[in-house]
Tab-separated table of N, CA, C and O in Angstrom:
chain	number	residue	atom	x	y	z
A	1	MET	N	0.830	-1.190	0.000
A	1	MET	CA	0.000	0.000	0.000
A	1	MET	C	0.873	1.251	0.000
A	1	MET	O	1.983	1.235	0.501
A	2	ALA	N	0.327	2.329	-0.510
A	2	ALA	CA	1.046	3.588	-0.586
A	2	ALA	C	0.453	4.601	0.394
A	2	ALA	O	-0.648	4.412	0.914
A	3	SER	N	1.180	5.689	0.602
A	3	SER	CA	0.673	6.770	1.448
A	3	SER	C	-0.450	7.508	0.714
A	3	SER	O	-0.669	7.315	-0.488
A	4	ILE	N	-1.137	8.371	1.434
A	4	ILE	CA	-2.204	9.174	0.844
A	4	ILE	C	-1.662	9.977	-0.337
A	4	ILE	O	-2.253	9.983	-1.419
A	5	LEU	N	-0.525	10.645	-0.157
A	5	LEU	CA	0.015	11.477	-1.235
A	5	LEU	C	0.475	10.639	-2.420
A	5	LEU	O	0.254	11.017	-3.578
A	6	ASN	N	1.103	9.494	-2.169
A	6	ASN	CA	1.530	8.628	-3.276
A	6	ASN	C	0.326	8.070	-4.021
A	6	ASN	O	0.335	7.969	-5.250
A	7	THR	N	-0.707	7.703	-3.292
A	7	THR	CA	-1.931	7.203	-3.914
A	7	THR	C	-2.549	8.279	-4.802
A	7	THR	O	-2.965	7.999	-5.934
A	8	ALA	N	-2.586	9.507	-4.302
A	8	ALA	CA	-3.131	10.621	-5.085
A	8	ALA	C	-2.294	10.880	-6.332
A	8	ALA	O	-2.836	11.111	-7.419
A	9	ALA	N	-0.975	10.815	-6.196
A	9	ALA	CA	-0.098	11.044	-7.348
A	9	ALA	C	-0.294	9.961	-8.409
A	9	ALA	O	-0.351	10.253	-9.607
A	10	GLU	N	-0.411	8.719	-7.964
A	10	GLU	CA	-0.582	7.609	-8.904
A	10	GLU	C	-1.926	7.671	-9.623
A	10	GLU	O	-2.040	7.230	-10.766
A	11	ALA	N	-2.954	8.234	-8.981
A	11	ALA	CA	-4.285	8.306	-9.588
A	11	ALA	C	-4.308	9.225	-10.799
A	11	ALA	O	-5.076	9.017	-11.734
A	12	GLY	N	-3.489	10.284	-10.779
A	12	GLY	CA	-3.396	11.179	-11.922
A	12	GLY	C	-4.469	12.244	-12.023
A	12	GLY	O	-4.394	13.105	-12.897
A	13	CYS	N	-5.473	12.246	-11.148
A	13	CYS	CA	-6.557	13.234	-11.238
A	13	CYS	C	-6.548	14.222	-10.070
A	13	CYS	O	-7.547	14.901	-9.816
A	14	PHE	N	-5.411	14.283	-9.371
A	14	PHE	CA	-5.284	15.166	-8.209
A	14	PHE	C	-4.091	16.119	-8.336
A	14	PHE	O	-3.516	16.522	-7.339
A	15	LYS	N	-3.721	16.490	-9.549
A	15	LYS	CA	-2.556	17.364	-9.753
A	15	LYS	C	-2.720	18.694	-9.013
A	15	LYS	O	-1.792	19.168	-8.362
A	16	THR	N	-3.905	19.302	-9.106
A	16	THR	CA	-4.124	20.591	-8.442
A	16	THR	C	-4.080	20.431	-6.928
A	16	THR	O	-3.465	21.240	-6.228
A	17	LEU	N	-4.709	19.382	-6.419
A	17	LEU	CA	-4.689	19.133	-4.976
A	17	LEU	C	-3.260	18.938	-4.485
A	17	LEU	O	-2.858	19.529	-3.475
A	18	LEU	N	-2.486	18.150	-5.172
A	18	LEU	CA	-1.097	17.895	-4.766
A	18	LEU	C	-0.270	19.177	-4.812
A	18	LEU	O	0.537	19.433	-3.914
A	19	ALA	N	-0.474	20.006	-5.834
A	19	ALA	CA	0.242	21.287	-5.923
A	19	ALA	C	-0.174	22.208	-4.778
A	19	ALA	O	0.660	22.903	-4.183
A	20	ALA	N	-1.464	22.199	-4.443
A	20	ALA	CA	-1.955	23.039	-3.351
A	20	ALA	C	-1.403	22.571	-2.005
A	20	ALA	O	-1.001	23.389	-1.177
A	21	VAL	N	-1.364	21.263	-1.795
A	21	VAL	CA	-0.806	20.713	-0.553
A	21	VAL	C	0.659	21.125	-0.410
A	21	VAL	O	1.097	21.548	0.673
A	22	ALA	N	1.407	21.050	-1.502
A	22	ALA	CA	2.819	21.471	-1.471
A	22	ALA	C	2.935	22.967	-1.198
A	22	ALA	O	3.750	23.392	-0.376
A	23	ALA	N	2.122	23.785	-1.880
A	23	ALA	CA	2.181	25.245	-1.705
A	23	ALA	C	1.815	25.654	-0.283
A	23	ALA	O	2.331	26.645	0.234
A	24	ALA	N	0.943	24.879	0.356
A	24	ALA	CA	0.526	25.194	1.727
A	24	ALA	C	1.479	24.632	2.772
A	24	ALA	O	1.305	24.857	3.967
A	25	GLY	N	2.482	23.876	2.334
A	25	GLY	CA	3.453	23.308	3.267
A	25	GLY	C	2.910	22.125	4.055
A	25	GLY	O	3.371	21.849	5.169
A	26	LEU	N	1.943	21.394	3.481
A	26	LEU	CA	1.314	20.285	4.205
A	26	LEU	C	1.758	18.911	3.724
A	26	LEU	O	1.286	17.893	4.245
A	27	SER	N	2.650	18.857	2.754
A	27	SER	CA	3.049	17.560	2.187
A	27	SER	C	3.643	16.637	3.241
A	27	SER	O	3.287	15.448	3.305
A	28	GLU	N	4.546	17.152	4.040
A	28	GLU	CA	5.215	16.315	5.042
A	28	GLU	C	4.204	15.735	6.033
A	28	GLU	O	4.257	14.562	6.377
A	29	ALA	N	3.245	16.558	6.454
A	29	ALA	CA	2.235	16.086	7.405
A	29	ALA	C	1.380	14.984	6.788
A	29	ALA	O	1.159	13.942	7.402
A	30	LEU	N	0.913	15.194	5.555
A	30	LEU	CA	0.040	14.202	4.922
A	30	LEU	C	0.792	12.961	4.454
A	30	LEU	O	0.177	11.954	4.137
A	31	ASP	N	2.110	13.043	4.412
A	31	ASP	CA	2.900	11.872	4.070
A	31	ASP	C	3.368	11.149	5.334
A	31	ASP	O	3.998	10.113	5.262
A	32	GLY	N	3.028	11.726	6.499
A	32	GLY	CA	3.427	11.154	7.778
A	32	GLY	C	2.543	9.973	8.168
A	32	GLY	O	1.698	9.522	7.391
A	33	PRO	N	2.731	9.481	9.396
A	33	PRO	CA	2.043	8.259	9.815
A	33	PRO	C	0.534	8.396	9.967
A	33	PRO	O	-0.188	7.419	9.868
A	34	GLY	N	0.037	9.619	10.236
A	34	GLY	CA	-1.407	9.788	10.390
A	34	GLY	C	-1.929	9.031	11.590
A	34	GLY	O	-1.275	8.990	12.621
A	35	PRO	N	-3.050	8.351	11.455
A	35	PRO	CA	-3.835	8.242	10.227
A	35	PRO	C	-4.738	9.451	10.001
A	35	PRO	O	-5.096	10.159	10.936
A	36	PHE	N	-5.078	9.658	8.721
A	36	PHE	CA	-5.939	10.753	8.314
A	36	PHE	C	-7.059	10.215	7.429
A	36	PHE	O	-6.897	9.197	6.766
A	37	THR	N	-8.142	10.950	7.403
A	37	THR	CA	-9.189	10.740	6.408
A	37	THR	C	-9.191	11.994	5.553
A	37	THR	O	-9.313	13.105	6.082
A	38	VAL	N	-9.011	11.832	4.247
A	38	VAL	CA	-8.925	12.976	3.337
A	38	VAL	C	-10.084	12.928	2.355
A	38	VAL	O	-10.314	11.912	1.697
A	39	PHE	N	-10.814	14.048	2.276
A	39	PHE	CA	-11.817	14.242	1.235
A	39	PHE	C	-11.088	14.962	0.107
A	39	PHE	O	-10.786	16.149	0.217
A	40	ALA	N	-10.749	14.221	-0.942
A	40	ALA	CA	-9.838	14.705	-1.982
A	40	ALA	C	-10.592	15.182	-3.220
A	40	ALA	O	-11.147	14.369	-3.966
A	41	PRO	N	-10.606	16.510	-3.463
A	41	PRO	CA	-11.255	17.016	-4.671
A	41	PRO	C	-10.426	16.692	-5.922
A	41	PRO	O	-9.209	16.853	-5.921
A	42	VAL	N	-11.096	16.240	-6.968
A	42	VAL	CA	-10.424	15.971	-8.242
A	42	VAL	C	-10.074	17.290	-8.919
A	42	VAL	O	-10.573	18.358	-8.544
A	43	ASP	N	-9.215	17.219	-9.937
A	43	ASP	CA	-8.799	18.427	-10.656
A	43	ASP	C	-9.986	19.232	-11.185
A	43	ASP	O	-9.988	20.462	-11.135
A	44	ASP	N	-11.012	18.547	-11.688
A	44	ASP	CA	-12.191	19.246	-12.210
A	44	ASP	C	-12.889	20.070	-11.128
A	44	ASP	O	-13.521	21.079	-11.426
A	45	ALA	N	-12.802	19.641	-9.867
A	45	ALA	CA	-13.406	20.389	-8.767
A	45	ALA	C	-12.708	21.742	-8.592
A	45	ALA	O	-13.363	22.767	-8.397
A	46	PHE	N	-11.389	21.743	-8.694
A	46	PHE	CA	-10.644	23.008	-8.605
A	46	PHE	C	-10.910	23.864	-9.831
A	46	PHE	O	-11.048	25.085	-9.733
A	47	ALA	N	-11.001	23.236	-11.004
A	47	ALA	CA	-11.257	23.976	-12.243
A	47	ALA	C	-12.625	24.657	-12.220
A	47	ALA	O	-12.829	25.675	-12.883
A	48	ALA	N	-13.571	24.110	-11.448
A	48	ALA	CA	-14.918	24.673	-11.370
A	48	ALA	C	-14.996	25.903	-10.464
A	48	ALA	O	-16.006	26.612	-10.470
A	49	LEU	N	-13.951	26.174	-9.700
A	49	LEU	CA	-13.930	27.368	-8.856
A	49	LEU	C	-13.871	28.611	-9.745
A	49	LEU	O	-13.390	28.554	-10.873
A	50	PRO	N	-14.329	29.753	-9.237
A	50	PRO	CA	-14.247	30.978	-10.039
A	50	PRO	C	-12.819	31.257	-10.513
A	50	PRO	O	-11.849	30.937	-9.811
A	51	ALA	N	-12.706	31.846	-11.693
A	51	ALA	CA	-11.400	32.138	-12.294
A	51	ALA	C	-10.516	32.890	-11.302
A	51	ALA	O	-10.957	33.815	-10.641
A	52	GLY	N	-9.266	32.447	-11.189
A	52	GLY	CA	-8.283	33.108	-10.340
A	52	GLY	C	-8.282	32.640	-8.892
A	52	GLY	O	-7.377	33.001	-8.136
A	53	THR	N	-9.269	31.854	-8.488
A	53	THR	CA	-9.373	31.430	-7.093
A	53	THR	C	-8.166	30.608	-6.659
A	53	THR	O	-7.589	30.855	-5.602
A	54	VAL	N	-7.798	29.613	-7.471
A	54	VAL	CA	-6.680	28.744	-7.099
A	54	VAL	C	-5.402	29.558	-6.966
A	54	VAL	O	-4.662	29.411	-5.985
A	55	GLN	N	-5.139	30.463	-7.915
A	55	GLN	CA	-3.926	31.275	-7.848
A	55	GLN	C	-3.939	32.182	-6.619
A	55	GLN	O	-2.924	32.336	-5.940
A	56	THR	N	-5.098	32.758	-6.308
A	56	THR	CA	-5.217	33.608	-5.120
A	56	THR	C	-4.883	32.814	-3.860
A	56	THR	O	-4.185	33.302	-2.967
A	57	LEU	N	-5.359	31.569	-3.796
A	57	LEU	CA	-5.084	30.725	-2.637
A	57	LEU	C	-3.611	30.335	-2.562
A	57	LEU	O	-3.017	30.333	-1.488
A	58	VAL	N	-3.019	29.999	-3.706
A	58	VAL	CA	-1.593	29.647	-3.728
A	58	VAL	C	-0.747	30.835	-3.262
A	58	VAL	O	0.268	30.656	-2.585
A	59	ASP	N	-1.202	32.051	-3.583
A	59	ASP	CA	-0.488	33.258	-3.163
A	59	ASP	C	-0.695	33.576	-1.685
A	59	ASP	O	-0.059	34.473	-1.148
A	60	ASN	N	-1.597	32.864	-1.018
A	60	ASN	CA	-1.890	33.076	0.399
A	60	ASN	C	-1.833	31.725	1.123
A	60	ASN	O	-2.872	31.134	1.451
A	61	PRO	N	-0.604	31.202	1.374
A	61	PRO	CA	-0.475	29.858	1.967
A	61	PRO	C	-1.255	29.629	3.259
A	61	PRO	O	-1.823	28.549	3.423
A	62	PRO	N	-1.354	30.595	4.200
A	62	PRO	CA	-2.140	30.315	5.407
A	62	PRO	C	-3.623	30.054	5.104
A	62	PRO	O	-4.234	29.155	5.680
A	63	GLN	N	-4.203	30.830	4.205
A	63	GLN	CA	-5.602	30.622	3.837
A	63	GLN	C	-5.761	29.291	3.091
A	63	GLN	O	-6.711	28.539	3.328
A	64	LEU	N	-4.823	29.004	2.205
A	64	LEU	CA	-4.848	27.739	1.469
A	64	LEU	C	-4.755	26.556	2.441
A	64	LEU	O	-5.519	25.589	2.330
A	65	ALA	N	-3.849	26.639	3.416
A	65	ALA	CA	-3.700	25.567	4.400
A	65	ALA	C	-4.983	25.384	5.194
A	65	ALA	O	-5.398	24.247	5.459
A	66	ARG	N	-5.647	26.482	5.539
A	66	ARG	CA	-6.907	26.400	6.287
A	66	ARG	C	-7.952	25.632	5.474
A	66	ARG	O	-8.640	24.746	5.997
A	67	ILE	N	-8.084	25.964	4.208
A	67	ILE	CA	-9.068	25.289	3.355
A	67	ILE	C	-8.712	23.821	3.181
A	67	ILE	O	-9.582	22.941	3.266
A	68	LEU	N	-7.441	23.524	2.973
A	68	LEU	CA	-7.044	22.122	2.805
A	68	LEU	C	-7.265	21.321	4.083
A	68	LEU	O	-7.705	20.167	4.035
A	69	LYS	N	-6.986	21.917	5.240
A	69	LYS	CA	-7.203	21.215	6.514
A	69	LYS	C	-8.684	20.942	6.754
A	69	LYS	O	-9.033	20.021	7.494
A	70	TYR	N	-9.542	21.728	6.102
A	70	TYR	CA	-10.981	21.479	6.216
A	70	TYR	C	-11.378	20.194	5.477
A	70	TYR	O	-12.441	19.640	5.728
A	71	HIS	N	-10.517	19.713	4.611
A	71	HIS	CA	-10.762	18.476	3.867
A	71	HIS	C	-10.193	17.240	4.579
A	71	HIS	O	-10.194	16.153	4.007
A	72	VAL	N	-9.697	17.401	5.808
A	72	VAL	CA	-8.995	16.307	6.495
A	72	VAL	C	-9.575	16.090	7.897
A	72	VAL	O	-9.841	17.045	8.632
A	73	LEU	N	-9.736	14.811	8.244
A	73	LEU	CA	-10.122	14.413	9.594
A	73	LEU	C	-8.975	13.649	10.228
A	73	LEU	O	-8.222	12.963	9.536
A	74	ALA	N	-8.851	13.736	11.534
A	74	ALA	CA	-7.903	12.891	12.253
A	74	ALA	C	-8.491	11.486	12.298
A	74	ALA	O	-9.699	11.305	12.483
A	75	GLY	N	-7.649	10.484	12.087
A	75	GLY	CA	-8.100	9.096	12.127
A	75	GLY	C	-8.474	8.592	10.741
A	75	GLY	O	-8.661	9.368	9.810
A	76	ALA	N	-8.563	7.283	10.630
A	76	ALA	CA	-8.931	6.634	9.360
A	76	ALA	C	-10.391	6.205	9.453
A	76	ALA	O	-10.730	5.306	10.222
A	77	HIS	N	-11.250	6.879	8.682
A	77	HIS	CA	-12.694	6.633	8.756
A	77	HIS	C	-13.234	6.254	7.381
A	77	HIS	O	-13.123	7.029	6.439
A	78	GLN	N	-13.840	5.081	7.304
A	78	GLN	CA	-14.481	4.669	6.064
A	78	GLN	C	-15.936	5.140	6.056
A	78	GLN	O	-16.470	5.583	7.073
A	79	GLN	N	-16.561	5.048	4.878
A	79	GLN	CA	-17.919	5.553	4.697
A	79	GLN	C	-18.885	5.027	5.753
A	79	GLN	O	-19.668	5.789	6.321
A	80	ALA	N	-18.853	3.737	6.038
A	80	ALA	CA	-19.791	3.139	6.998
A	80	ALA	C	-19.700	3.818	8.367
A	80	ALA	O	-20.715	3.984	9.051
A	81	GLN	N	-18.504	4.223	8.762
A	81	GLN	CA	-18.329	4.911	10.045
A	81	GLN	C	-18.750	6.375	9.934
A	81	GLN	O	-19.406	6.914	10.820
A	82	LEU	N	-18.390	7.036	8.835
A	82	LEU	CA	-18.688	8.458	8.666
A	82	LEU	C	-20.187	8.747	8.681
A	82	LEU	O	-20.623	9.735	9.261
A	83	VAL	N	-20.978	7.887	8.058
A	83	VAL	CA	-22.416	8.137	7.993
A	83	VAL	C	-23.111	7.889	9.336
A	83	VAL	O	-24.296	8.178	9.480
A	84	GLY	N	-22.367	7.414	10.318
A	84	GLY	CA	-22.918	7.216	11.650
A	84	GLY	C	-23.106	8.501	12.431
A	84	GLY	O	-23.766	8.517	13.464
A	85	GLN	N	-22.509	9.594	11.963
A	85	GLN	CA	-22.626	10.895	12.619
A	85	GLN	C	-23.017	11.929	11.575
A	85	GLN	O	-22.640	11.824	10.414
A	86	SER	N	-23.706	12.974	12.003
A	86	SER	CA	-24.142	14.017	11.073
A	86	SER	C	-23.038	15.010	10.747
A	86	SER	O	-23.142	15.755	9.767
A	87	GLU	N	-21.975	15.056	11.559
A	87	GLU	CA	-20.829	15.917	11.252
A	87	GLU	C	-19.592	15.404	11.972
A	87	GLU	O	-19.693	14.689	12.967
A	88	TRP	N	-18.440	15.789	11.419
A	88	TRP	CA	-17.146	15.371	11.967
A	88	TRP	C	-16.243	16.597	12.064
A	88	TRP	O	-16.265	17.456	11.180
A	89	PRO	N	-15.411	16.689	13.110
A	89	PRO	CA	-14.505	17.838	13.234
A	89	PRO	C	-13.323	17.717	12.266
A	89	PRO	O	-12.615	16.718	12.250
A	90	SER	N	-13.133	18.750	11.454
A	90	SER	CA	-11.999	18.765	10.524
A	90	SER	C	-10.733	19.184	11.264
A	90	SER	O	-10.797	19.714	12.383
A	91	LEU	N	-9.576	18.980	10.637
A	91	LEU	CA	-8.323	19.463	11.236
A	91	LEU	C	-8.290	20.981	11.267
A	91	LEU	O	-7.552	21.576	12.040
A	92	GLU	N	-9.087	21.630	10.426
A	92	GLU	CA	-9.171	23.092	10.419
A	92	GLU	C	-9.898	23.581	11.660
A	92	GLU	O	-9.687	24.695	12.107
A	93	GLY	N	-10.773	22.733	12.220
A	93	GLY	CA	-11.511	23.094	13.424
A	93	GLY	C	-13.012	23.152	13.208
A	93	GLY	O	-13.785	22.908	14.132
A	94	ALA	N	-13.449	23.511	12.010
A	94	ALA	CA	-14.876	23.584	11.721
A	94	ALA	C	-15.418	22.184	11.414
A	94	ALA	O	-14.711	21.350	10.854
A	95	PRO	N	-16.673	21.919	11.784
A	95	PRO	CA	-17.251	20.610	11.498
A	95	PRO	C	-17.581	20.451	10.009
A	95	PRO	O	-17.945	21.408	9.336
A	96	ILE	N	-17.458	19.217	9.540
A	96	ILE	CA	-17.833	18.879	8.166
A	96	ILE	C	-19.149	18.105	8.245
A	96	ILE	O	-19.198	17.022	8.828
A	97	PRO	N	-20.238	18.662	7.653
A	97	PRO	CA	-21.495	17.926	7.663
A	97	PRO	C	-21.433	16.706	6.740
A	97	PRO	O	-20.840	16.755	5.665
A	98	ILE	N	-22.047	15.624	7.190
A	98	ILE	CA	-22.084	14.374	6.432
A	98	ILE	C	-23.540	14.032	6.135
A	98	ILE	O	-24.372	14.015	7.047
A	99	ARG	N	-23.839	13.766	4.866
A	99	ARG	CA	-25.179	13.291	4.528
A	99	ARG	C	-25.229	11.811	4.882
A	99	ARG	O	-24.400	11.034	4.407
A	100	ARG	N	-26.193	11.433	5.676
A	100	ARG	CA	-26.228	10.095	6.227
A	100	ARG	C	-27.028	9.112	5.384
A	100	ARG	O	-27.257	7.993	5.777
A	101	SER	N	-27.465	9.545	4.196
A	101	SER	CA	-28.171	8.653	3.277
A	101	SER	C	-27.540	8.802	1.888
A	101	SER	O	-26.623	9.587	1.707
A	102	GLU	N	-28.055	8.055	0.931
A	102	GLU	CA	-27.509	8.140	-0.427
A	102	GLU	C	-28.011	9.404	-1.109
A	102	GLU	O	-29.154	9.797	-0.898
A	103	PRO	N	-27.220	10.074	-1.921
A	103	PRO	CA	-25.811	9.760	-2.144
A	103	PRO	C	-24.953	10.200	-0.960
A	103	PRO	O	-25.332	11.109	-0.221
A	104	PHE	N	-23.798	9.555	-0.803
A	104	PHE	CA	-22.840	9.899	0.255
A	104	PHE	C	-22.249	11.257	-0.086
A	104	PHE	O	-21.610	11.422	-1.120
A	105	GLU	N	-22.514	12.254	0.772
A	105	GLU	CA	-22.030	13.608	0.542
A	105	GLU	C	-21.355	14.154	1.795
A	105	GLU	O	-21.738	13.815	2.910
A	106	VAL	N	-20.358	15.009	1.564
A	106	VAL	CA	-19.722	15.775	2.625
A	106	VAL	C	-19.918	17.241	2.267
A	106	VAL	O	-19.554	17.671	1.177
A	107	LYS	N	-20.561	17.954	3.154
A	107	LYS	CA	-20.956	19.344	2.921
A	107	LYS	C	-21.693	19.425	1.589
A	107	LYS	O	-22.721	18.792	1.428
A	108	ASN	N	-21.145	20.149	0.605
A	108	ASN	CA	-21.833	20.310	-0.683
A	108	ASN	C	-21.197	19.465	-1.786
A	108	ASN	O	-21.429	19.711	-2.964
A	109	ALA	N	-20.408	18.474	-1.417
A	109	ALA	CA	-19.697	17.651	-2.404
A	109	ALA	C	-20.191	16.205	-2.336
A	109	ALA	O	-20.444	15.673	-1.258
A	110	THR	N	-20.296	15.591	-3.503
A	110	THR	CA	-20.658	14.182	-3.574
A	110	THR	C	-19.382	13.348	-3.578
A	110	THR	O	-18.421	13.679	-4.273
A	111	VAL	N	-19.383	12.298	-2.794
A	111	VAL	CA	-18.248	11.363	-2.774
A	111	VAL	C	-18.416	10.442	-3.982
A	111	VAL	O	-19.377	9.693	-4.074
A	112	ILE	N	-17.470	10.555	-4.920
A	112	ILE	CA	-17.580	9.773	-6.158
A	112	ILE	C	-16.779	8.474	-6.102
A	112	ILE	O	-16.984	7.595	-6.933
A	113	ASN	N	-15.893	8.358	-5.127
A	113	ASN	CA	-15.139	7.117	-4.942
A	113	ASN	C	-14.726	7.039	-3.468
A	113	ASN	O	-13.727	7.632	-3.074
A	114	PRO	N	-15.485	6.311	-2.637
A	114	PRO	CA	-15.176	6.245	-1.206
A	114	PRO	C	-14.170	5.147	-0.872
A	114	PRO	O	-13.889	4.262	-1.683
A	115	ASP	N	-13.655	5.225	0.346
A	115	ASP	CA	-12.935	4.122	0.996
A	115	ASP	C	-11.688	3.633	0.267
A	115	ASP	O	-11.475	2.429	0.118
A	116	ILE	N	-10.841	4.558	-0.181
A	116	ILE	CA	-9.549	4.169	-0.749
A	116	ILE	C	-8.574	4.092	0.419
A	116	ILE	O	-8.161	5.121	0.970
A	117	VAL	N	-8.256	2.875	0.819
A	117	VAL	CA	-7.414	2.663	1.996
A	117	VAL	C	-5.944	2.810	1.618
A	117	VAL	O	-5.484	2.232	0.630
A	118	CYS	N	-5.229	3.606	2.412
A	118	CYS	CA	-3.798	3.873	2.200
A	118	CYS	C	-3.035	3.480	3.463
A	118	CYS	O	-3.641	3.192	4.502
A	119	ASP	N	-1.708	3.508	3.380
A	119	ASP	CA	-0.882	3.185	4.549
A	119	ASP	C	-1.195	4.081	5.740
A	119	ASP	O	-1.146	3.637	6.884
A	120	ASN	N	-1.483	5.354	5.478
A	120	ASN	CA	-1.647	6.310	6.571
A	120	ASN	C	-3.053	6.913	6.619
A	120	ASN	O	-3.242	8.022	7.090
A	121	GLY	N	-4.037	6.170	6.132
A	121	GLY	CA	-5.406	6.667	6.249
A	121	GLY	C	-6.321	6.200	5.145
A	121	GLY	O	-6.078	5.173	4.504
A	122	VAL	N	-7.363	7.001	4.933
A	122	VAL	CA	-8.401	6.683	3.953
A	122	VAL	C	-8.675	7.930	3.122
A	122	VAL	O	-8.731	9.044	3.657
A	123	VAL	N	-8.855	7.729	1.815
A	123	VAL	CA	-9.204	8.824	0.904
A	123	VAL	C	-10.617	8.582	0.391
A	123	VAL	O	-10.984	7.462	0.035
A	124	HIS	N	-11.384	9.669	0.360
A	124	HIS	CA	-12.705	9.675	-0.266
A	124	HIS	C	-12.641	10.746	-1.360
A	124	HIS	O	-12.398	11.919	-1.068
A	125	VAL	N	-12.824	10.347	-2.598
A	125	VAL	CA	-12.737	11.274	-3.732
A	125	VAL	C	-14.048	12.062	-3.823
A	125	VAL	O	-15.129	11.466	-3.825
A	126	ILE	N	-13.927	13.394	-3.900
A	126	ILE	CA	-15.119	14.245	-3.980
A	126	ILE	C	-15.099	15.091	-5.253
A	126	ILE	O	-14.048	15.340	-5.833
A	127	ASP	N	-16.289	15.549	-5.640
A	127	ASP	CA	-16.448	16.271	-6.902
A	127	ASP	C	-16.419	17.787	-6.773
A	127	ASP	O	-16.559	18.494	-7.766
A	128	ARG	N	-16.253	18.308	-5.544
A	128	ARG	CA	-16.196	19.749	-5.327
A	128	ARG	C	-15.209	20.066	-4.221
A	128	ARG	O	-14.989	19.248	-3.335
A	129	VAL	N	-14.673	21.270	-4.256
A	129	VAL	CA	-13.867	21.774	-3.147
A	129	VAL	C	-14.861	22.238	-2.080
A	129	VAL	O	-15.833	22.922	-2.378
A	130	ILE	N	-14.633	21.817	-0.837
A	130	ILE	CA	-15.528	22.231	0.257
A	130	ILE	C	-14.844	23.341	1.048
A	130	ILE	O	-13.616	23.373	1.181
A	131	LEU	N	-15.647	24.260	1.565
A	131	LEU	CA	-15.108	25.417	2.287
A	131	LEU	C	-15.730	25.500	3.669
A	131	LEU	O	-16.924	25.237	3.838
A	132	PRO	N	-14.921	25.861	4.684
A	132	PRO	CA	-15.470	26.012	6.029
A	132	PRO	C	-16.451	27.171	6.066
A	132	PRO	O	-16.369	28.113	5.274
A	133	GLY	N	-17.380	27.100	7.009
A	133	GLY	CA	-18.323	28.207	7.198
A	133	GLY	C	-19.635	27.996	6.503
A	133	GLY	O	-19.914	27.074	5.833
């Protein structure tokens, strides 16, 4: 098995997420032992943001790190466990709402590929970037 970051790199559809994680200085943490649960937006999710948003975030690493930490939970949680609660505390501090019925959703994003188990956690692929607040 590979780490969360290696799994994302091998998938090929997380180039923007991986670049954002590096720009925010979070690569070492997400490549560490964890475990973490990551709601990973695909490249198309970042492309759907308003023009210039990604560049603005890359130019502001603290804000970018805050948004990325909102996509991460402490611990390795698969879908069956996540739907047991209506919300989970993100590493950013704000709760992430979980839809407890089908389709499996986190905040305003649909999970398009759940339960990708990695050495240091679990990845759930989502179709949108989620924002705290």
